[in-house]
PDB file of N, CA and C in Angstrom:
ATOM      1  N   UNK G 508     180.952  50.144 105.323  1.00  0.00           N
ATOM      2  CA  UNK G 508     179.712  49.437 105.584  1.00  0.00           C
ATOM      3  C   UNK G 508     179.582  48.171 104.752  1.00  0.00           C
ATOM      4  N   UNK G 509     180.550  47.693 104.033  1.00  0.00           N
ATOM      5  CA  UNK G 509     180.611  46.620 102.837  1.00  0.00           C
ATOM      6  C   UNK G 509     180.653  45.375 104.255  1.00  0.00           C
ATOM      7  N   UNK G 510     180.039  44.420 103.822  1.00  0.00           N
ATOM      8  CA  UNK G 510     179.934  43.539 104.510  1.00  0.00           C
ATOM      9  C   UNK G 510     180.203  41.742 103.488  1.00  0.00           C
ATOM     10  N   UNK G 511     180.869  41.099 103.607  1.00  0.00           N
ATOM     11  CA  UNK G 511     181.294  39.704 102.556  1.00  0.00           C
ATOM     12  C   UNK G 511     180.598  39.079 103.417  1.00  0.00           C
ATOM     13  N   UNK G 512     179.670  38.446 102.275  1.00  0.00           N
ATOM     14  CA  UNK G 512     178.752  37.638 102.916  1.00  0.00           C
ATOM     15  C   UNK G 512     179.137  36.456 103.240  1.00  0.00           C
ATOM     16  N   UNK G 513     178.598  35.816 104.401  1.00  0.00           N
ATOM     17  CA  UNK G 513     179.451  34.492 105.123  1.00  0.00           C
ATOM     18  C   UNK G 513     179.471  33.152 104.085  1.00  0.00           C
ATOM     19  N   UNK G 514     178.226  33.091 103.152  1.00  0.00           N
ATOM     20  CA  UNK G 514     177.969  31.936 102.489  1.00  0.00           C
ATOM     21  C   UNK G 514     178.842  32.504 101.141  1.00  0.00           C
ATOM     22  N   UNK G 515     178.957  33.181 100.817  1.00  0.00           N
ATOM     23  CA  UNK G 515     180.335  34.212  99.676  1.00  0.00           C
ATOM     24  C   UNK G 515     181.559  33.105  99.757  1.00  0.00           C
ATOM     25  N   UNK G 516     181.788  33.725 101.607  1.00  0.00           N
ATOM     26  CA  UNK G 516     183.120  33.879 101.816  1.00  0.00           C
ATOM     27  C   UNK G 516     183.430  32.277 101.774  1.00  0.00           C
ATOM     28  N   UNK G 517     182.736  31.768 102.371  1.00  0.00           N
ATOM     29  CA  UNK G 517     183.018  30.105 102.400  1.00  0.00           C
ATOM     30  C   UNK G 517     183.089  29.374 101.406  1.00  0.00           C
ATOM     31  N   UNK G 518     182.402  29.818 100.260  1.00  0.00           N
ATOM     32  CA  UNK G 518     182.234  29.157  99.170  1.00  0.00           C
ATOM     33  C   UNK G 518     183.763  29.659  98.125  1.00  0.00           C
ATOM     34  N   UNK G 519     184.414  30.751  98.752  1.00  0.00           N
ATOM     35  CA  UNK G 519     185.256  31.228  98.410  1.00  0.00           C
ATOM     36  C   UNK G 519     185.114  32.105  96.675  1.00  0.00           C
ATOM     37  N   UNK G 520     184.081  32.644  97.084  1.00  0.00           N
ATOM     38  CA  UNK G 520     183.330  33.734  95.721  1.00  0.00           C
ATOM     39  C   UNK G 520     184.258  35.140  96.103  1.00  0.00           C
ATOM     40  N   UNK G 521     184.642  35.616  94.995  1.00  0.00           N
ATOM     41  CA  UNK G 521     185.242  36.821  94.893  1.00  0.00           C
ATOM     42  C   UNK G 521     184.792  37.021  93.573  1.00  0.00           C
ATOM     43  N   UNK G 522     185.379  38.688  93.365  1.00  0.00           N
ATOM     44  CA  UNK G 522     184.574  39.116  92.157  1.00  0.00           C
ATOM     45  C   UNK G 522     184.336  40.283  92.507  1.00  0.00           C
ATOM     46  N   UNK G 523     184.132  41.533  91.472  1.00  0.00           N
ATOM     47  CA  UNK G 523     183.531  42.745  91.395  1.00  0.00           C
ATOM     48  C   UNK G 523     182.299  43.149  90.471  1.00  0.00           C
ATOM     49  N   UNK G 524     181.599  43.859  91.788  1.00  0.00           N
ATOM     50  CA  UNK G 524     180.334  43.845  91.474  1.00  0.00           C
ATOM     51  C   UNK G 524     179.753  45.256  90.878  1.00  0.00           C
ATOM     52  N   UNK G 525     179.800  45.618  89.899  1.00  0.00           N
ATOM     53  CA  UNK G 525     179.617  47.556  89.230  1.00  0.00           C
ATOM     54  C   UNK G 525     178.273  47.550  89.732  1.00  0.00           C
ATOM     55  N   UNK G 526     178.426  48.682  90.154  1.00  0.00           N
ATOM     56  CA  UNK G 526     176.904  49.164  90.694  1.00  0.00           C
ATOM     57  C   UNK G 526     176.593  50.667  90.345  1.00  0.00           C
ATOM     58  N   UNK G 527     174.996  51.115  90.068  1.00  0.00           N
ATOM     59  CA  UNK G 527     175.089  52.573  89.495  1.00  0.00           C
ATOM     60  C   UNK G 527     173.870  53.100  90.228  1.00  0.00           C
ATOM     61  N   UNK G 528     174.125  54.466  91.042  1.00  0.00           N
ATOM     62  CA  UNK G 528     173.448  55.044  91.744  1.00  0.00           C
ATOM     63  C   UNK G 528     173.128  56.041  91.671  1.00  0.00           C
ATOM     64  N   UNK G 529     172.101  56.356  92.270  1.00  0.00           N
ATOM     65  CA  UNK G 529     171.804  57.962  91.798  1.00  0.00           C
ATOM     66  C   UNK G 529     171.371  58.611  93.359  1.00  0.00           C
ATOM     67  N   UNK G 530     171.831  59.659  93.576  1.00  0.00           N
ATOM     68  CA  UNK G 530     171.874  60.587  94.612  1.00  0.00           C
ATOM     69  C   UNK G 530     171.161  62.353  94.699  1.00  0.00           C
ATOM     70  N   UNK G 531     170.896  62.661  95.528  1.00  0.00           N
ATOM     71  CA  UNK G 531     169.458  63.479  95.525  1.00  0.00           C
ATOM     72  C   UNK G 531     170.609  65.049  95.777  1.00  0.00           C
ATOM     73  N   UNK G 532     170.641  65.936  96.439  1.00  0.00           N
ATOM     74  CA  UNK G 532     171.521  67.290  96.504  1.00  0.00           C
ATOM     75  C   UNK G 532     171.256  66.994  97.825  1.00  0.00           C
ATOM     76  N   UNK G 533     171.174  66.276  98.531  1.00  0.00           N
ATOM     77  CA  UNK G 533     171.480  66.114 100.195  1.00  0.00           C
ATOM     78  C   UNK G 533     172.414  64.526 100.482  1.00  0.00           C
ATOM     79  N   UNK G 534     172.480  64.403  99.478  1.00  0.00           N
ATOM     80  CA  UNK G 534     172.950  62.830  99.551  1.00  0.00           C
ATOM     81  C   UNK G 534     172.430  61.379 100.127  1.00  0.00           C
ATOM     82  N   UNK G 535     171.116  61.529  99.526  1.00  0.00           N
ATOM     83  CA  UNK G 535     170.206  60.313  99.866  1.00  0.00           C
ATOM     84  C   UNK G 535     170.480  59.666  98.524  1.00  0.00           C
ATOM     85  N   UNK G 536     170.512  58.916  98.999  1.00  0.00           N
ATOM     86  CA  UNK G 536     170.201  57.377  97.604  1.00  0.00           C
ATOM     87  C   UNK G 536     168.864  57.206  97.386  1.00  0.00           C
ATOM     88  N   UNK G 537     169.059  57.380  95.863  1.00  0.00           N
ATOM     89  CA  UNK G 537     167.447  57.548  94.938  1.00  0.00           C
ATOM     90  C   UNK G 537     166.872  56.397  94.427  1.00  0.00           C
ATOM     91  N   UNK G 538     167.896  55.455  93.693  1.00  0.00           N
ATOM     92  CA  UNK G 538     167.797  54.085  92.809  1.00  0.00           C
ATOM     93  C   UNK G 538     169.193  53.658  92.966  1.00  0.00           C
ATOM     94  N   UNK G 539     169.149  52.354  92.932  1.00  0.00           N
ATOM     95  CA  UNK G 539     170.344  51.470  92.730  1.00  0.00           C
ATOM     96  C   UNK G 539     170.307  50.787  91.578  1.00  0.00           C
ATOM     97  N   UNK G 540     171.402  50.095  90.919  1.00  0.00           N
ATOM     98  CA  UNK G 540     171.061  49.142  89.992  1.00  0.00           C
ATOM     99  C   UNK G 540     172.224  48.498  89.673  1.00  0.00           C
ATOM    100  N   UNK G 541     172.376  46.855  89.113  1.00  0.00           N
ATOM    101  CA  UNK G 541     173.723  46.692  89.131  1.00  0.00           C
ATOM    102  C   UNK G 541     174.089  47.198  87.487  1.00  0.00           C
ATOM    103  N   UNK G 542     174.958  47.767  87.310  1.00  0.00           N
ATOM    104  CA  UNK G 542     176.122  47.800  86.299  1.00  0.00           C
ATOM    105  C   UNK G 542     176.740  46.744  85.611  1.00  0.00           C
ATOM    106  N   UNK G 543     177.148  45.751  86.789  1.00  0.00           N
ATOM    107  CA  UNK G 543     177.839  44.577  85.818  1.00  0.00           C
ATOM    108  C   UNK G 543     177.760  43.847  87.264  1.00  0.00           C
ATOM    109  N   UNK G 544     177.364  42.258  86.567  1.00  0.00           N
ATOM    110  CA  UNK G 544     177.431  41.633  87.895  1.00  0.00           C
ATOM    111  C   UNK G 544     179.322  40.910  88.148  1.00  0.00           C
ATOM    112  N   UNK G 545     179.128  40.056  89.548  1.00  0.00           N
ATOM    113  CA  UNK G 545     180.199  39.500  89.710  1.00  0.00           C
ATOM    114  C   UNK G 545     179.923  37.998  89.442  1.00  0.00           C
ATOM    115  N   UNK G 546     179.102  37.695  89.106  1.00  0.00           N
ATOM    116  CA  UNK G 546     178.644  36.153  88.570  1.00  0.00           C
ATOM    117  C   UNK G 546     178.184  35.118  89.891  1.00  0.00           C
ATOM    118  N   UNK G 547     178.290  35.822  91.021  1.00  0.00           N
ATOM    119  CA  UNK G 547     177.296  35.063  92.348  1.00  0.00           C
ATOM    120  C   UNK G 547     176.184  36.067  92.656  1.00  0.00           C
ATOM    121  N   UNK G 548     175.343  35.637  92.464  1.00  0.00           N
ATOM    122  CA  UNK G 548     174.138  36.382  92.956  1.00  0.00           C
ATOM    123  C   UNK G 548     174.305  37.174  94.505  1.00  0.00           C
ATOM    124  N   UNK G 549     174.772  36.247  95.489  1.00  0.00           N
ATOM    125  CA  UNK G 549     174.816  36.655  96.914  1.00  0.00           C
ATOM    126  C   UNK G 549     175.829  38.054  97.170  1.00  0.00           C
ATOM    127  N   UNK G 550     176.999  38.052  96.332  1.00  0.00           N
ATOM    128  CA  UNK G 550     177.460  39.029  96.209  1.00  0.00           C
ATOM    129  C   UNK G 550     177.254  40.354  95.480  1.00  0.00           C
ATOM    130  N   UNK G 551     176.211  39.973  94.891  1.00  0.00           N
ATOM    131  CA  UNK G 551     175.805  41.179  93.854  1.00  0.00           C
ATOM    132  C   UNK G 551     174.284  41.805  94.995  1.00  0.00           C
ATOM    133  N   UNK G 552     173.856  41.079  95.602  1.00  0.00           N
ATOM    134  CA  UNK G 552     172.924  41.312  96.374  1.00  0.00           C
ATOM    135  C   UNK G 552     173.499  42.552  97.189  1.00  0.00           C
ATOM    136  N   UNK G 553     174.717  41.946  97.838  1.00  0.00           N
ATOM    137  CA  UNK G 553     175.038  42.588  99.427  1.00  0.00           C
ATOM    138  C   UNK G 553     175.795  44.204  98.857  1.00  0.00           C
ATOM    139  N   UNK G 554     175.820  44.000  97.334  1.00  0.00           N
ATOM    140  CA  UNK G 554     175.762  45.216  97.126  1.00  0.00           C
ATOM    141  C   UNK G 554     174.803  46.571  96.803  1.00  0.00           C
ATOM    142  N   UNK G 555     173.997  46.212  96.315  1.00  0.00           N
ATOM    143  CA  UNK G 555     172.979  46.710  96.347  1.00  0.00           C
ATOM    144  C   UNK G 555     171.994  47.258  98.079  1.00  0.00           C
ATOM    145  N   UNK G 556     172.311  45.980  98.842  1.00  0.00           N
ATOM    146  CA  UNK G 556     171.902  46.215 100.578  1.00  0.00           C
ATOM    147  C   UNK G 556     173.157  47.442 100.888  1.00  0.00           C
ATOM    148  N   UNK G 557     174.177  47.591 100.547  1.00  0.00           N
ATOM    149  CA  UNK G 557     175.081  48.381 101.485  1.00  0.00           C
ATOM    150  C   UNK G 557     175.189  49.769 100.543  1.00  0.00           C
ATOM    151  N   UNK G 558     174.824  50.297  99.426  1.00  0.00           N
ATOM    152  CA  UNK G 558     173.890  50.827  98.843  1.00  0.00           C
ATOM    153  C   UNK G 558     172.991  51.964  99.591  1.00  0.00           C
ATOM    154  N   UNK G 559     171.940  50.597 100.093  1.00  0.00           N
ATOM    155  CA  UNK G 559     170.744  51.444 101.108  1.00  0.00           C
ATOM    156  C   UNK G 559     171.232  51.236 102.423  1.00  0.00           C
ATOM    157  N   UNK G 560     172.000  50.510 102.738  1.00  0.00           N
ATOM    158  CA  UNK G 560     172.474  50.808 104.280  1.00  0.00           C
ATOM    159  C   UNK G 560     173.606  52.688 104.551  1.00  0.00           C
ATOM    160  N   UNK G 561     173.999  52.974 103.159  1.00  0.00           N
ATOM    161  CA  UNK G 561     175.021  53.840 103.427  1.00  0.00           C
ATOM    162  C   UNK G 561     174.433  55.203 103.457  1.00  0.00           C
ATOM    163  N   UNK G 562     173.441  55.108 102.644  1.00  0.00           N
ATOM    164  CA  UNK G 562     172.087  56.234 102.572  1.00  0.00           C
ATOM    165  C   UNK G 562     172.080  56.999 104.318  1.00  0.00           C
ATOM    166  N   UNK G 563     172.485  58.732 103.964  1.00  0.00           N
ATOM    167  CA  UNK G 563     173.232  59.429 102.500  1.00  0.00           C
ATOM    168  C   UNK G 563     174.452  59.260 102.989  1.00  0.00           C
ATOM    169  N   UNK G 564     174.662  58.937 101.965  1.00  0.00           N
ATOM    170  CA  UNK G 564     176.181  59.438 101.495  1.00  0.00           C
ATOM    171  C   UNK G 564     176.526  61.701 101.736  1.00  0.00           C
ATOM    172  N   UNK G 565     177.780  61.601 101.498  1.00  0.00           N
ATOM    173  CA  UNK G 565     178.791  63.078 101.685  1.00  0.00           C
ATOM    174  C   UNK G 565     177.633  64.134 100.586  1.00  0.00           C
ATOM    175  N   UNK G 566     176.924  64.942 101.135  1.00  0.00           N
ATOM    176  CA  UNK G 566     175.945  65.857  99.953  1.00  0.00           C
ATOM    177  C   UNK G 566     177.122  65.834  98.505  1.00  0.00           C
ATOM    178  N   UNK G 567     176.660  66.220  97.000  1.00  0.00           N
ATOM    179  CA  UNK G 567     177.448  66.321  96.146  1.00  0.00           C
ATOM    180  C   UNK G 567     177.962  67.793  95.928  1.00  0.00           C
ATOM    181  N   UNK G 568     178.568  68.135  95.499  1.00  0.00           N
ATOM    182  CA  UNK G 568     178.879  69.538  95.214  1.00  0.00           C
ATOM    183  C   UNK G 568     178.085  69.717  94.270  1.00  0.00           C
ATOM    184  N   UNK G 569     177.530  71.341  94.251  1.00  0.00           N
ATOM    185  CA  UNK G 569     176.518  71.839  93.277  1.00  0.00           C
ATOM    186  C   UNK G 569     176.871  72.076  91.806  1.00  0.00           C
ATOM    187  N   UNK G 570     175.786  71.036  90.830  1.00  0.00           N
ATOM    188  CA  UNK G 570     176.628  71.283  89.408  1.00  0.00           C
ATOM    189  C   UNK G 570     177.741  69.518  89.319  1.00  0.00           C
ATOM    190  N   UNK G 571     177.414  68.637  90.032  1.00  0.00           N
ATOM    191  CA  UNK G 571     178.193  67.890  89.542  1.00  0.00           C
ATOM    192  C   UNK G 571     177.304  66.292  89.511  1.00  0.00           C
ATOM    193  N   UNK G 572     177.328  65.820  88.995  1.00  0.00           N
ATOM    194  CA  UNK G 572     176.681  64.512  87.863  1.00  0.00           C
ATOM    195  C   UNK G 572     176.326  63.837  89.657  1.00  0.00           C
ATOM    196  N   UNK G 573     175.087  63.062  89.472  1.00  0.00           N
ATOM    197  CA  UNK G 573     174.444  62.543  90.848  1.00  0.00           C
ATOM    198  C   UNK G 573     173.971  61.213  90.768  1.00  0.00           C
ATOM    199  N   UNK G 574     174.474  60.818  89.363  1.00  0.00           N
ATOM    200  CA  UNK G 574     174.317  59.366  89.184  1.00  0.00           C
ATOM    201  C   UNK G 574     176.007  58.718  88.929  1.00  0.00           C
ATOM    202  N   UNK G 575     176.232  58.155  90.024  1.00  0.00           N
ATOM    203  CA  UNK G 575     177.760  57.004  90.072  1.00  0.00           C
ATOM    204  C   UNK G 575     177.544  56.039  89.474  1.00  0.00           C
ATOM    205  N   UNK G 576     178.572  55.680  89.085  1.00  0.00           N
ATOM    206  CA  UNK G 576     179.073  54.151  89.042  1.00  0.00           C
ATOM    207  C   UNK G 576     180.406  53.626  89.581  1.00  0.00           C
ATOM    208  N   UNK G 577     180.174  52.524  90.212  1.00  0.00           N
ATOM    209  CA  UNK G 577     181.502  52.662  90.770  1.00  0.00           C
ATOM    210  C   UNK G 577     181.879  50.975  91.248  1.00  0.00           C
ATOM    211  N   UNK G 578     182.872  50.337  90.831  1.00  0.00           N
ATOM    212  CA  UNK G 578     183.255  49.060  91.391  1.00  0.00           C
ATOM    213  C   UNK G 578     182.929  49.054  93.012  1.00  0.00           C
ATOM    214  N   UNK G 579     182.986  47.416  92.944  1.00  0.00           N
ATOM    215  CA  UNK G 579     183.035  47.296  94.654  1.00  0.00           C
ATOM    216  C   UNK G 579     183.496  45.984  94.290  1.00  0.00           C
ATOM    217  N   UNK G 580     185.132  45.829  95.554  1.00  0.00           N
ATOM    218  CA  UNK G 580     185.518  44.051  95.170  1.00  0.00           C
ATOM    219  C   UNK G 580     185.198  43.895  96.174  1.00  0.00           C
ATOM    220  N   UNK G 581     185.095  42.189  95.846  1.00  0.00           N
ATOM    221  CA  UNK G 581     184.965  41.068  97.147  1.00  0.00           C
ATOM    222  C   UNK G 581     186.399  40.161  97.173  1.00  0.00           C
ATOM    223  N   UNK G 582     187.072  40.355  97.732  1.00  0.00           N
ATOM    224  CA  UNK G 582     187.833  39.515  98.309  1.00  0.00           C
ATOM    225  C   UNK G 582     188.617  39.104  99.205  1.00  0.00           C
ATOM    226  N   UNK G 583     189.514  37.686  99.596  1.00  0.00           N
ATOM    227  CA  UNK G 583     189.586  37.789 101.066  1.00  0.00           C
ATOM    228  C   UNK G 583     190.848  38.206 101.903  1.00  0.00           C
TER     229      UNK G 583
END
């Protein structure tokens, strides 16, 4: 569902964007937040949107940590 944003891609922005989430025991997305940015705003955005576009995510197994963190690259 990751989507590179068109004004990103043209401008030729790459970069990884850490993002940290937290997930419910059905696998809904609770909060987002970034972790570490990639130093373009537009790309740090479209992470956070695909985030709540992916909502839920795979349920977690019972007993295991429900807040991620996890890279996401941009590049072409």
């Amino acid at each position: 569902r990751k989507r590179y944003p068109a004004g990103s891609r043209s401008r030729g922005e790459t970069g990884i964007v850490t993002v940290r989430f937290t997930i419910d025991d059905g696998g809904n997305v609770l909060a987002v937040a970034l972790a570490g940015s990639s130093g373009f705003p537009e790309l740090d955005q479209e992470v956070l949107s695909l985030l709540r576009r992916a909502s839920p995510v795979p349920p977690p197994p019972p007993g295991v940590k429900k807040t991620i963190t996890a890279p996401v690259r941009f590049r072409p």
